[in-house]
Coordinates of C-alpha atoms in Angstrom, one line a residue:
Chain A
M1 CA 44.1 22.4 32.9
L2 CA 41.9 21.0 35.7
K3 CA 40.1 23.3 38.2
I4 CA 37.7 22.3 40.9
H5 CA 35.7 25.0 42.7
D6 CA 33.9 24.4 46.0
V7 CA 32.8 20.9 45.1
S8 CA 30.7 19.2 47.8
L9 CA 28.8 16.0 47.7
T10 CA 26.7 14.3 50.4
F11 CA 25.3 10.8 50.1
N12 CA 22.0 9.9 51.8
E13 CA 21.4 13.4 53.0
D14 CA 19.2 13.9 56.1
T15 CA 19.2 10.2 56.9
P16 CA 21.2 8.4 59.7
D17 CA 23.5 7.1 56.9
E18 CA 24.4 10.6 55.8
K19 CA 27.9 10.8 54.5
K20 CA 29.7 14.0 53.6
A21 CA 31.9 12.5 50.8
L22 CA 33.3 15.8 49.6
Q23 CA 33.3 19.0 51.6
G24 CA 34.2 22.2 49.6
I25 CA 37.1 20.8 47.6
N26 CA 39.2 23.4 45.7
L27 CA 42.1 22.5 43.5
E28 CA 43.9 23.5 40.4
L29 CA 46.2 21.4 38.4
K30 CA 48.6 22.7 35.7
K31 CA 49.3 20.9 32.5
G32 CA 51.7 18.0 33.2
E33 CA 51.2 18.0 36.9
F34 CA 51.1 14.4 38.3
V35 CA 49.3 14.3 41.6
T36 CA 49.3 11.3 43.9
V37 CA 46.3 11.1 46.3
I38 CA 46.5 9.3 49.5
G39 CA 44.0 8.9 52.4
S40 CA 42.2 6.3 54.4
N41 CA 39.1 4.4 53.2
G42 CA 36.2 6.7 53.0
A43 CA 38.3 9.8 52.8
G44 CA 36.7 10.7 49.5
K45 CA 39.4 9.9 47.0
S46 CA 37.3 7.7 44.7
T47 CA 34.4 10.1 45.0
L48 CA 36.7 12.9 43.9
M49 CA 37.7 10.8 40.9
N50 CA 34.1 10.0 40.0
V51 CA 33.1 13.7 40.3
I52 CA 35.9 14.6 37.8
S53 CA 35.0 11.8 35.4
G54 CA 31.3 12.5 35.6
S55 CA 30.1 9.2 37.1
L56 CA 28.9 11.3 40.0
I57 CA 27.5 14.8 39.9
P58 CA 28.4 17.0 42.8
D59 CA 25.7 18.7 44.9
V60 CA 27.4 22.1 44.4
G61 CA 30.5 23.3 42.8
D62 CA 32.2 23.3 39.3
V63 CA 34.6 21.1 37.5
L64 CA 36.6 22.9 34.8
I65 CA 38.7 21.2 32.2
D66 CA 40.7 23.6 30.0
D67 CA 38.6 26.4 31.4
K68 CA 35.4 24.8 30.2
N69 CA 32.8 24.0 32.9
V70 CA 32.0 20.3 32.4
V71 CA 30.1 19.7 35.6
H72 CA 26.8 19.1 33.7
L73 CA 28.3 17.1 30.8
P74 CA 27.4 13.4 31.0
E75 CA 30.2 10.9 31.6
Y76 CA 30.4 9.7 28.0
K77 CA 31.0 13.2 26.7
R78 CA 33.5 14.1 29.3
S79 CA 35.5 11.0 28.7
K80 CA 36.6 12.4 25.3
M81 CA 39.0 14.5 27.5
I82 CA 39.6 12.0 30.4
G83 CA 41.5 8.7 30.4
R84 CA 40.7 6.3 33.3
V85 CA 42.1 3.2 34.7
F86 CA 40.1 1.4 37.4
Q87 CA 41.3 -0.7 40.3
D88 CA 39.7 -3.9 38.9
P89 CA 41.8 -5.2 36.0
M90 CA 38.6 -6.6 34.6
A91 CA 36.9 -3.2 34.5
G92 CA 39.0 -1.4 31.9
T93 CA 38.8 -3.9 28.9
A94 CA 36.1 -5.8 27.1
P95 CA 36.9 -9.5 27.7
S96 CA 35.2 -11.2 24.8
M97 CA 36.8 -8.8 22.3
T98 CA 40.3 -9.0 20.9
I99 CA 43.3 -6.9 21.9
E100 CA 43.2 -4.9 18.6
E101 CA 39.4 -4.4 19.0
N102 CA 39.9 -3.0 22.5
L103 CA 42.6 -0.7 21.3
A104 CA 40.4 0.4 18.3
M105 CA 37.7 1.4 20.8
A106 CA 40.2 3.4 22.8
Y107 CA 41.5 4.9 19.6
A108 CA 38.0 6.2 18.7
R109 CA 37.7 7.9 22.1
D110 CA 38.4 11.5 21.1
K111 CA 36.8 11.1 17.6
K112 CA 33.3 10.6 16.4
R113 CA 32.6 7.0 15.9
R114 CA 31.7 6.2 12.3
L115 CA 30.6 3.3 10.1
V116 CA 34.2 2.5 9.0
P117 CA 36.1 -0.6 10.1
G118 CA 37.6 0.0 13.6
V119 CA 40.7 -2.0 12.8
N120 CA 42.7 -1.5 9.6
K121 CA 46.2 -2.1 8.4
K122 CA 47.5 1.3 9.4
R123 CA 46.0 1.2 12.9
K124 CA 47.3 -2.3 13.4
D125 CA 50.8 -1.1 12.9
Y126 CA 50.2 1.8 15.2
F127 CA 48.7 -0.5 17.9
R128 CA 51.7 -2.9 17.5
E129 CA 54.1 -0.1 17.9
Y130 CA 52.5 1.0 21.1
L131 CA 52.1 -2.5 22.5
E132 CA 55.8 -3.0 22.0
T133 CA 56.5 -0.3 24.5
L134 CA 55.0 -2.5 27.2
N135 CA 57.5 -5.3 26.6
L136 CA 54.8 -7.9 27.4
G137 CA 54.8 -9.6 24.0
L138 CA 51.2 -8.4 23.5
E139 CA 52.1 -7.0 20.0
D140 CA 52.2 -10.6 18.7
R141 CA 48.8 -11.4 20.2
L142 CA 46.6 -8.7 18.5
N143 CA 43.9 -11.3 17.8
A144 CA 43.8 -12.8 21.2
K145 CA 40.6 -12.3 23.3
V146 CA 41.4 -10.0 26.2
G147 CA 39.6 -12.4 28.6
L148 CA 42.6 -14.7 28.1
L149 CA 45.1 -12.2 29.5
S150 CA 46.3 -12.2 33.0
G151 CA 45.3 -9.4 35.4
G152 CA 48.6 -7.6 35.0
E153 CA 48.5 -7.8 31.2
R154 CA 44.9 -6.5 31.2
Q155 CA 45.9 -3.6 33.5
A156 CA 48.8 -2.7 31.3
L157 CA 46.5 -2.8 28.3
S158 CA 44.0 -0.6 30.1
L159 CA 46.7 1.9 30.9
L160 CA 47.8 2.0 27.3
M161 CA 44.1 2.4 26.2
A162 CA 43.6 5.2 28.7
T163 CA 46.6 7.2 27.6
F164 CA 47.5 6.8 23.9
T165 CA 45.0 9.3 22.7
E166 CA 46.8 11.8 25.0
P167 CA 43.7 12.8 27.1
N168 CA 43.7 16.2 28.9
I169 CA 43.3 14.4 32.2
L170 CA 44.4 10.9 33.3
L171 CA 42.6 9.4 36.3
L172 CA 44.2 6.3 38.0
D173 CA 42.1 4.8 40.7
E174 CA 44.3 2.4 42.8
H175 CA 45.2 0.8 39.5
T176 CA 47.9 -1.3 40.9
A177 CA 46.1 -2.4 44.1
A178 CA 44.8 -5.7 42.7
L179 CA 48.1 -6.9 41.3
D180 CA 50.9 -8.9 42.9
P181 CA 54.0 -6.9 43.9
S182 CA 56.1 -7.5 40.8
R183 CA 53.2 -6.8 38.4
A184 CA 52.3 -3.7 40.5
E185 CA 55.9 -2.5 40.1
L186 CA 55.8 -3.1 36.4
I187 CA 52.5 -1.2 36.0
T188 CA 53.9 1.6 38.2
K189 CA 56.9 1.9 35.9
I190 CA 54.8 1.9 32.8
T191 CA 52.6 4.6 34.4
A192 CA 55.6 6.8 35.1
D193 CA 56.8 6.3 31.5
V194 CA 53.6 7.1 29.7
V195 CA 52.8 10.1 31.9
S196 CA 56.1 11.7 31.3
K197 CA 56.1 10.7 27.6
F198 CA 52.8 12.5 26.9
D199 CA 53.2 15.0 29.7
L200 CA 49.7 14.0 31.0
T201 CA 47.9 15.9 33.8
T202 CA 47.3 13.0 36.2
L203 CA 45.5 12.2 39.4
M204 CA 46.5 8.9 40.9
V205 CA 44.8 7.4 44.0
T206 CA 46.9 4.9 45.9
H207 CA 47.1 3.3 49.3
N208 CA 50.8 2.6 48.9
M209 CA 52.5 5.6 50.5
Q210 CA 55.9 4.7 49.0
Q211 CA 54.3 4.7 45.6
A212 CA 52.7 8.0 46.3
L213 CA 56.1 9.4 47.2
D214 CA 58.0 7.9 44.3
L215 CA 55.6 8.9 41.6
G216 CA 54.5 12.3 40.5
N217 CA 55.4 15.9 41.4
R218 CA 52.6 16.8 43.7
L219 CA 50.8 15.0 46.6
F220 CA 47.4 15.3 48.2
M221 CA 46.4 13.8 51.5
M222 CA 42.6 13.5 51.9
D223 CA 40.5 12.9 55.0
K224 CA 36.8 13.2 55.6
G225 CA 36.1 14.7 52.2
Q226 CA 38.7 17.4 52.4
I227 CA 42.2 17.8 51.0
I228 CA 44.2 18.3 54.2
F229 CA 47.7 18.4 52.8
D230 CA 49.0 19.5 49.5
I231 CA 52.7 19.5 48.7
K232 CA 54.7 19.8 45.6
G233 CA 58.1 20.3 44.0
E234 CA 61.2 19.9 45.9
E235 CA 59.4 19.6 49.3
K236 CA 57.6 16.5 47.9
Q237 CA 60.8 15.0 46.6
N238 CA 62.3 15.1 50.1
L239 CA 59.2 13.7 51.9
T240 CA 59.3 10.4 53.7
I241 CA 56.6 8.1 54.9
K242 CA 57.3 9.1 58.4
D243 CA 56.9 12.8 57.5
L244 CA 53.5 11.9 55.9
L245 CA 52.3 10.1 59.1
D246 CA 53.6 12.9 61.3
E247 CA 51.8 15.4 59.1
F248 CA 48.6 13.5 59.4
Q249 CA 48.9 13.3 63.1
R250 CA 49.7 17.0 63.3
I251 CA 46.8 18.2 61.2
R252 CA 44.2 15.7 62.5
G253 CA 45.5 15.6 66.0
K254 CA 45.1 19.3 66.3
Q255 CA 41.6 19.0 65.1
I256 CA 40.9 16.3 67.7
E257 CA 42.3 18.6 70.3
S258 CA 40.0 21.4 69.2
D259 CA 37.0 19.0 69.0
K260 CA 37.8 18.0 72.6
A261 CA 37.8 21.7 73.5
V262 CA 34.4 22.2 72.0
L263 CA 33.0 19.1 73.6
G264 CA 34.6 19.8 76.9
Chain B
M1 CA 10.1 -36.6 2.7
L2 CA 12.4 -34.8 0.3
I3 CA 9.7 -32.2 -0.4
S4 CA 9.1 -31.5 3.3
L5 CA 12.9 -31.3 4.0
F6 CA 13.3 -28.9 1.1
G7 CA 10.5 -26.8 2.7
A8 CA 12.4 -26.9 6.0
F9 CA 15.5 -25.5 4.3
E10 CA 13.4 -22.9 2.5
S11 CA 11.7 -21.5 5.6
G12 CA 15.0 -22.0 7.5
V13 CA 16.8 -19.4 5.4
I14 CA 13.9 -16.9 5.9
Y15 CA 13.7 -17.5 9.7
A16 CA 17.5 -17.1 9.8
I17 CA 17.1 -13.4 9.4
M18 CA 15.0 -13.3 12.5
A19 CA 17.6 -15.5 14.3
L20 CA 20.3 -13.0 13.3
G21 CA 18.2 -10.3 14.9
V22 CA 17.9 -12.3 18.1
Y23 CA 21.6 -12.9 18.1
L24 CA 22.2 -9.1 17.9
S25 CA 20.1 -8.4 21.0
F26 CA 20.6 -11.6 23.0
R27 CA 24.3 -12.3 22.4
V28 CA 25.9 -9.0 21.2
L29 CA 24.1 -6.6 23.5
D30 CA 23.4 -9.2 26.2
F31 CA 19.8 -7.9 26.2
P32 CA 17.1 -10.6 26.5
D33 CA 14.6 -8.8 24.2
L34 CA 11.0 -10.2 24.2
T35 CA 9.8 -7.5 21.8
V36 CA 10.5 -10.0 19.1
D37 CA 7.2 -11.8 19.6
G38 CA 5.4 -8.6 18.7
S39 CA 7.7 -7.0 16.2
F40 CA 7.7 -10.2 14.0
V41 CA 3.9 -9.8 13.6
T42 CA 4.3 -6.0 13.1
G43 CA 6.5 -6.7 10.1
A44 CA 4.2 -9.3 8.8
G45 CA 1.0 -7.4 9.4
I46 CA 2.1 -4.0 8.1
T47 CA 3.6 -5.6 5.0
G48 CA 0.5 -7.7 4.4
M49 CA -1.8 -4.7 4.7
L50 CA 0.3 -2.6 2.4
I51 CA 0.5 -5.4 -0.2
V52 CA -3.3 -6.0 0.0
N53 CA -3.7 -2.2 -0.6
G54 CA -1.7 -2.4 -3.7
M55 CA 1.8 -1.3 -2.7
S56 CA 4.8 -2.8 -4.4
P57 CA 6.0 -5.8 -2.4
I58 CA 9.5 -4.6 -2.0
M59 CA 8.4 -1.2 -0.6
A60 CA 5.9 -2.9 1.7
T61 CA 8.6 -5.2 3.0
L62 CA 11.0 -2.4 3.7
I63 CA 8.3 -0.4 5.5
G64 CA 7.4 -3.5 7.6
A65 CA 11.0 -3.9 8.6
F66 CA 11.3 -0.2 9.5
A67 CA 8.2 -0.5 11.7
G68 CA 10.0 -3.2 13.6
F69 CA 13.1 -1.0 13.9
I70 CA 10.9 1.7 15.5
A71 CA 9.3 -0.8 17.9
G72 CA 12.8 -2.0 18.9
C73 CA 14.0 1.6 19.5
I74 CA 11.0 2.2 21.8
T75 CA 12.0 -0.9 23.8
G76 CA 15.5 0.5 24.0
I77 CA 14.3 3.9 25.1
L78 CA 12.1 2.2 27.8
H79 CA 15.2 0.4 29.1
T80 CA 17.7 3.2 28.9
K81 CA 15.8 6.4 29.5
G82 CA 13.0 4.9 31.5
R83 CA 15.4 2.6 33.4
I84 CA 13.1 -0.3 33.2
N85 CA 14.6 -3.8 33.5
A86 CA 15.6 -5.2 30.1
L87 CA 13.3 -8.2 30.3
L88 CA 10.3 -6.1 31.4
S89 CA 10.7 -3.4 28.8
G90 CA 10.6 -6.1 26.1
I91 CA 7.5 -7.7 27.7
L92 CA 5.8 -4.4 27.9
M93 CA 6.5 -3.6 24.3
M94 CA 5.4 -7.1 23.2
I95 CA 2.1 -6.7 24.9
A96 CA 1.6 -3.2 23.5
L97 CA 2.4 -4.4 20.0
Y98 CA -0.3 -7.0 20.2
S99 CA -2.9 -4.2 20.2
I100 CA -1.0 -2.1 17.8
N101 CA -0.8 -4.9 15.4
I102 CA -4.6 -5.5 15.4
R103 CA -5.0 -1.7 14.7
F104 CA -2.7 -2.0 11.7
M105 CA -4.2 -5.2 10.4
G106 CA -7.8 -4.4 11.1
Q107 CA -8.5 -8.1 11.4
P108 CA -6.7 -11.1 13.0
T109 CA -5.6 -12.5 9.6
V110 CA -4.6 -10.7 6.4
S111 CA -4.6 -13.0 3.4
M112 CA -2.3 -12.4 0.5
L113 CA -3.0 -15.5 -1.5
N114 CA -4.2 -13.7 -4.6
E115 CA -1.8 -10.8 -4.3
T116 CA 1.6 -10.2 -5.9
T117 CA 4.2 -10.9 -3.2
L118 CA 7.9 -10.7 -3.3
F119 CA 8.0 -14.4 -3.9
S120 CA 5.5 -14.5 -6.7
Q121 CA 7.6 -11.8 -8.4
I122 CA 10.8 -13.9 -7.8
E123 CA 9.2 -17.0 -9.2
S124 CA 8.0 -15.1 -12.3
F125 CA 11.5 -13.9 -13.0
W126 CA 13.0 -17.3 -12.4
S127 CA 13.9 -19.5 -15.4
S128 CA 12.5 -23.0 -14.9
G129 CA 15.6 -24.3 -16.7
I130 CA 17.6 -23.9 -13.5
D131 CA 15.0 -25.9 -11.6
S132 CA 15.2 -28.9 -14.0
V133 CA 19.0 -28.9 -13.8
L134 CA 19.0 -28.8 -10.0
N135 CA 16.2 -31.4 -9.8
S136 CA 18.0 -33.7 -12.0
M137 CA 20.5 -34.2 -9.1
F138 CA 17.8 -36.1 -7.2
I139 CA 17.7 -39.2 -9.4
G140 CA 15.1 -41.6 -8.3
A141 CA 13.1 -39.2 -6.2
E142 CA 9.4 -39.5 -6.6
R143 CA 8.6 -35.8 -6.3
V144 CA 10.9 -32.9 -6.7
P145 CA 10.6 -29.3 -5.5
T146 CA 8.5 -27.2 -7.9
T147 CA 10.9 -24.3 -7.7
W148 CA 14.3 -23.5 -6.3
A149 CA 13.8 -19.8 -6.7
I150 CA 12.8 -19.0 -3.2
F151 CA 15.5 -21.1 -1.5
I152 CA 18.3 -19.7 -3.7
I153 CA 17.2 -16.0 -3.7
M154 CA 16.5 -16.0 0.0
G155 CA 19.7 -17.8 0.7
I156 CA 21.6 -15.0 -1.1
V157 CA 19.6 -12.3 0.7
T158 CA 20.2 -14.0 4.1
I159 CA 23.9 -14.4 3.4
A160 CA 24.1 -10.8 2.3
I161 CA 22.5 -9.7 5.5
K162 CA 25.0 -11.9 7.4
F163 CA 28.0 -10.2 5.7
L164 CA 26.5 -6.7 6.3
L165 CA 26.1 -7.6 10.0
D166 CA 29.6 -9.0 10.2
F167 CA 30.9 -5.7 8.6
F168 CA 28.7 -3.6 10.9
L169 CA 29.9 -5.3 14.1
K170 CA 33.5 -4.5 13.1
T171 CA 33.0 -0.8 12.4
E172 CA 33.8 1.7 15.1
I173 CA 30.1 1.9 16.0
G174 CA 29.7 -1.8 15.9
L175 CA 32.7 -2.3 18.2
A176 CA 31.1 0.1 20.6
I177 CA 27.8 -1.8 20.5
R178 CA 29.6 -5.1 21.2
A179 CA 31.5 -3.5 24.1
T180 CA 28.2 -2.2 25.5
G181 CA 27.1 -5.8 25.8
D182 CA 30.5 -6.9 27.2
N183 CA 31.6 -4.1 29.6
Q184 CA 29.4 -1.1 29.7
K185 CA 31.5 0.8 32.3
M186 CA 34.5 0.5 30.1
I187 CA 33.0 1.7 26.9
R188 CA 31.4 4.6 28.6
S189 CA 34.8 5.6 29.9
L190 CA 35.9 5.6 26.3
S191 CA 33.3 8.2 25.4
A192 CA 30.6 6.0 24.0
N193 CA 26.9 6.9 24.6
T194 CA 25.8 3.5 25.7
N195 CA 22.1 4.5 25.9
F196 CA 22.1 5.5 22.2
L197 CA 24.0 2.3 21.2
I198 CA 21.5 0.1 23.1
I199 CA 18.5 1.9 21.4
I200 CA 20.1 1.5 17.9
G201 CA 21.1 -2.1 18.6
I202 CA 17.7 -3.2 19.8
G203 CA 16.2 -1.2 16.9
L204 CA 18.3 -3.0 14.3
S205 CA 17.6 -6.3 15.9
N206 CA 13.9 -5.8 15.7
G207 CA 14.2 -4.4 12.2
L208 CA 15.7 -7.8 11.1
V209 CA 13.0 -9.7 13.0
A210 CA 10.2 -7.6 11.3
L211 CA 11.9 -8.1 7.9
S212 CA 11.8 -11.9 8.6
G213 CA 8.2 -11.6 9.6
A214 CA 7.3 -9.7 6.4
L215 CA 9.0 -12.4 4.3
V216 CA 7.5 -15.3 6.3
A217 CA 4.0 -13.8 5.8
Q218 CA 4.5 -13.4 2.0
H219 CA 6.0 -16.9 1.8
G220 CA 3.0 -18.4 3.6
G221 CA 0.5 -16.1 1.9
F222 CA -1.0 -14.6 5.1
A223 CA -0.2 -12.6 8.2
N224 CA -1.7 -13.7 11.5
L225 CA -1.9 -11.9 14.8
N226 CA -0.6 -15.0 16.6
M227 CA 2.2 -16.0 14.3
G228 CA 4.8 -14.3 16.6
I229 CA 4.0 -16.3 19.7
G230 CA 7.1 -18.1 20.9
M231 CA 9.2 -16.4 18.2
I232 CA 11.9 -15.4 20.7
V233 CA 12.3 -19.0 21.8
I234 CA 12.7 -20.1 18.1
G235 CA 15.3 -17.4 17.7
L236 CA 17.1 -18.5 20.8
A237 CA 16.9 -22.1 19.7
S238 CA 18.5 -21.1 16.4
V239 CA 21.3 -19.1 18.1
I240 CA 22.0 -21.8 20.7
I241 CA 21.8 -24.8 18.4
G242 CA 24.0 -23.0 15.8
E243 CA 26.6 -22.0 18.4
A244 CA 26.7 -25.5 19.9
L245 CA 27.1 -27.2 16.5
F246 CA 29.2 -24.8 14.5
G247 CA 31.2 -22.9 17.2
K248 CA 31.5 -19.2 18.1
K249 CA 35.1 -18.3 17.6
T250 CA 34.7 -15.2 15.5
I251 CA 31.8 -13.0 14.6
A252 CA 31.7 -14.3 11.0
R253 CA 31.6 -17.8 12.4
V254 CA 28.8 -17.2 14.8
T255 CA 26.5 -15.4 12.3
L256 CA 27.0 -18.4 9.9
A257 CA 26.3 -20.7 12.8
V258 CA 23.1 -18.8 13.6
I259 CA 21.9 -19.3 10.0
G260 CA 22.8 -23.0 10.2
G261 CA 21.0 -23.2 13.5
A262 CA 17.8 -21.7 12.1
I263 CA 17.8 -24.2 9.2
I264 CA 18.6 -27.2 11.5
Y265 CA 15.8 -26.1 13.8
R266 CA 13.3 -26.2 10.9
V267 CA 14.7 -29.6 9.8
V268 CA 14.4 -31.1 13.3
I269 CA 10.8 -29.7 13.7
T270 CA 9.9 -31.2 10.3
L271 CA 11.3 -34.6 11.1
A272 CA 9.7 -34.5 14.6
L273 CA 6.2 -33.8 13.1
R274 CA 6.5 -36.9 11.0
V275 CA 6.7 -39.1 14.1
D276 CA 3.2 -40.6 14.5
F277 CA 2.5 -39.9 18.1
L278 CA 3.5 -36.2 17.9
E279 CA 0.9 -33.6 17.2
P280 CA 1.5 -30.1 15.6
S281 CA 0.5 -28.7 19.0
D282 CA 3.6 -30.4 20.5
L283 CA 5.7 -28.0 18.5
K284 CA 6.4 -25.6 21.4
L285 CA 7.3 -28.5 23.7
I286 CA 9.7 -29.9 21.1
T287 CA 11.3 -26.4 20.7
A288 CA 11.7 -26.1 24.5
V289 CA 13.3 -29.6 24.7
L290 CA 15.6 -28.7 21.8
V291 CA 16.8 -25.5 23.4
I292 CA 17.4 -27.3 26.7
A293 CA 19.3 -30.1 25.0
A294 CA 21.4 -27.5 23.1
L295 CA 22.2 -25.7 26.3
V296 CA 23.0 -28.7 28.5
T297 CA 24.7 -31.1 26.1
P298 CA 27.8 -29.1 25.2
K299 CA 28.5 -28.5 28.9
A300 CA 27.9 -32.1 29.8
L301 CA 30.3 -33.2 27.0
Q302 CA 32.9 -30.7 28.1
A303 CA 32.7 -31.9 31.8
R304 CA 33.1 -35.5 30.6
R305 CA 36.1 -34.7 28.5
E306 CA 37.7 -32.9 31.4
K307 CA 37.0 -35.8 33.7
K308 CA 38.5 -38.2 31.2
R309 CA 41.6 -36.0 30.8
R310 CA 42.1 -35.8 34.6
L311 CA 41.7 -39.6 35.0
A312 CA 44.2 -40.3 32.2
K313 CA 46.7 -37.9 33.8
R314 CA 46.2 -39.6 37.2
A315 CA 46.6 -43.0 35.7
A316 CA 49.8 -42.0 33.9
L317 CA 51.2 -40.6 37.1
M318 CA 50.3 -43.8 39.0
N319 CA 52.1 -45.9 36.4
Q320 CA 55.1 -43.8 36.6
R321 CA 55.3 -44.1 40.3
G322 CA 54.7 -47.8 40.1
S323 CA 57.6 -48.3 37.7
E324 CA 59.8 -46.0 39.8
A325 CA 59.0 -48.1 42.9
S326 CA 59.8 -51.4 41.2
A327 CA 63.1 -50.1 39.8

C-alpha cells in the first residue's frame, strides 16, 4: 500500500544550521496496517508525514502509494489518496463555513470538483448519518459555522472529514496533542473506531507512549531522521512503556558507546 | 433632489456589479486585489472602442468583461506561480493596465454620445407607459425621472448576477474557492488546487469589475483613462457599508448587502455633494471617511453594548448581595 525507498531530506544543507531531517528511510506498510510513530522532538516524525503527504519533497528517494510513484506529484493531487489530521484543531477545517459545507469539501476529495451544488438532500442525510457516529450531537448542527465549535469537536470533525472517503493512507500528526485529556481520549477512541471500520492504512505520530502502545498493530520509534525500532503483531501487543525506554537506551546507548570509541 | 437621488440609485445598481467583484476577491478569497482600478477601465475602454467601431453593444460589453477576466487571471498567476505578494501583484497589474488601456483606447477619452449603447437600446425597447405609471407615484414632485428603464433593467441584471454568484459559491468549486480564502492548508489537504482556484477567483472578480466598467461607460456616454482611480476603495466602501448595515450571516445575505451598500454609497455621495461647502474634488475624502466610519462604528457600538451588559450584570449582582446582607 505505502512504500518508502531510501528517502533522505536535509534542511539548510552546507550551512551551520544543517539538519538531516530524514536519513535513508525505508518502510513498507500493508493494507490495513496501523502504525504509531514515536520519537523525541526533531526526530523527523513530522517531516516523514510531510514527505508522504507531499508538503515536502525529499532530496532523494521514492514514495509509492499502491505501487505508483507519487514523489513528484504535488500535494493537492496526492491528497486524493491521503487523508490528514493536523495537530492544530483549527488547521483541519474552514472556520467561516458550516459543518455541512466542510463535509461537502471533504466529500469531493477523491472526485473531480464540478459546478454542482456541494450540499444536497442526499448528501445531507449521508453527512448526518456519519456525524451520528461521533455522538457529539453535531448531526443537529449541520448549518452551524465550524468556528463556533470547540477544539475537540473540530478535531472530531476533521477526523471524520479525513476518513469518510476511505483514503488509501491516513496520516495523523499528533492529532490529540492539543486537547484536554478527556477529549483526547474521545478522539483516540473515534480514531480506533474509524480506522478499523474502513480498514485504513494509517500512520499516527504521537508523544503519548501509552497511546502509541494501545493503538495500532505496528510501532516505529524514530530518532535523528531514522527509524530505529520497528515492531509489530503480538510482540507489540505485549510491549510496555518500560520496554520502549529500555529499547531506546539499548539502541542509542550502544551508538553513544561506539561514538565514544571513535572519538576516543 | 428626487432626480439626483434617482440617479444615485441608477448608478448604484450598475456599480453594485463592481462591488460584487470586489467582495469576491477581498472577502471570499481574502485577497486585497488592486487590479480593480485598472480592470474597470479595461472593461470601459475596450467596450467603448468596440462600440465606436460599430460592434453590437452586447457583444462589446461581453468582450470588455472577458478582458477584465484575463487581467484578473494574470494577477492571480503573478501571485500564485510568481509568488508575489497579493497586494503587490495587484498593484503591478494595475500600473501595467494603465498603459495597456491607452493602447486599446488610442486616446484618453472615448466618447459614445452618438453611438448605440446597451442603454439606448434598452430605452428604445421600453414602453413609456410603465414610466408614467411609476412616476404617478410621486405626486407633487416638480420633476420626475425621464425613464425607469435603466434602473429596472439594471436592477434585474444585478440581482441575476447576485443569484448566479450565490449559486456558484455553493457549488463544489465555489466551496473550494471559499475555503481557499479561509484555510488554504486544509483545502489543499482535501485535493484542491489552490493556485488554480485563486487564479479563477481573481479572474471572475475582475470580470465582474470590467463588466461594471463597460456598463458605467455606456451609461455615462464615455470611457476615460482615469475613471478607475479609487475604484477599489469605492468597492470596499460598498462591501463594508453593506455588511455593517445589512449583516453578513449567509452568502445570499452578504451579496444582497453588497448591492445595498453600493446604492447607499451613491446616495451618500450625492447628498454630500449637495452640501454647499463641499466640492466635487472632496469626493475621495468623503469616501475615505465613509469607509473609516463603516469600519469603526460597528466595533465601537459592539464594545459599548458589551460594556453596558457587563455593568448591568454587575449591578444585578450587587443588588442581590445587598438584599442578602440585609436579610
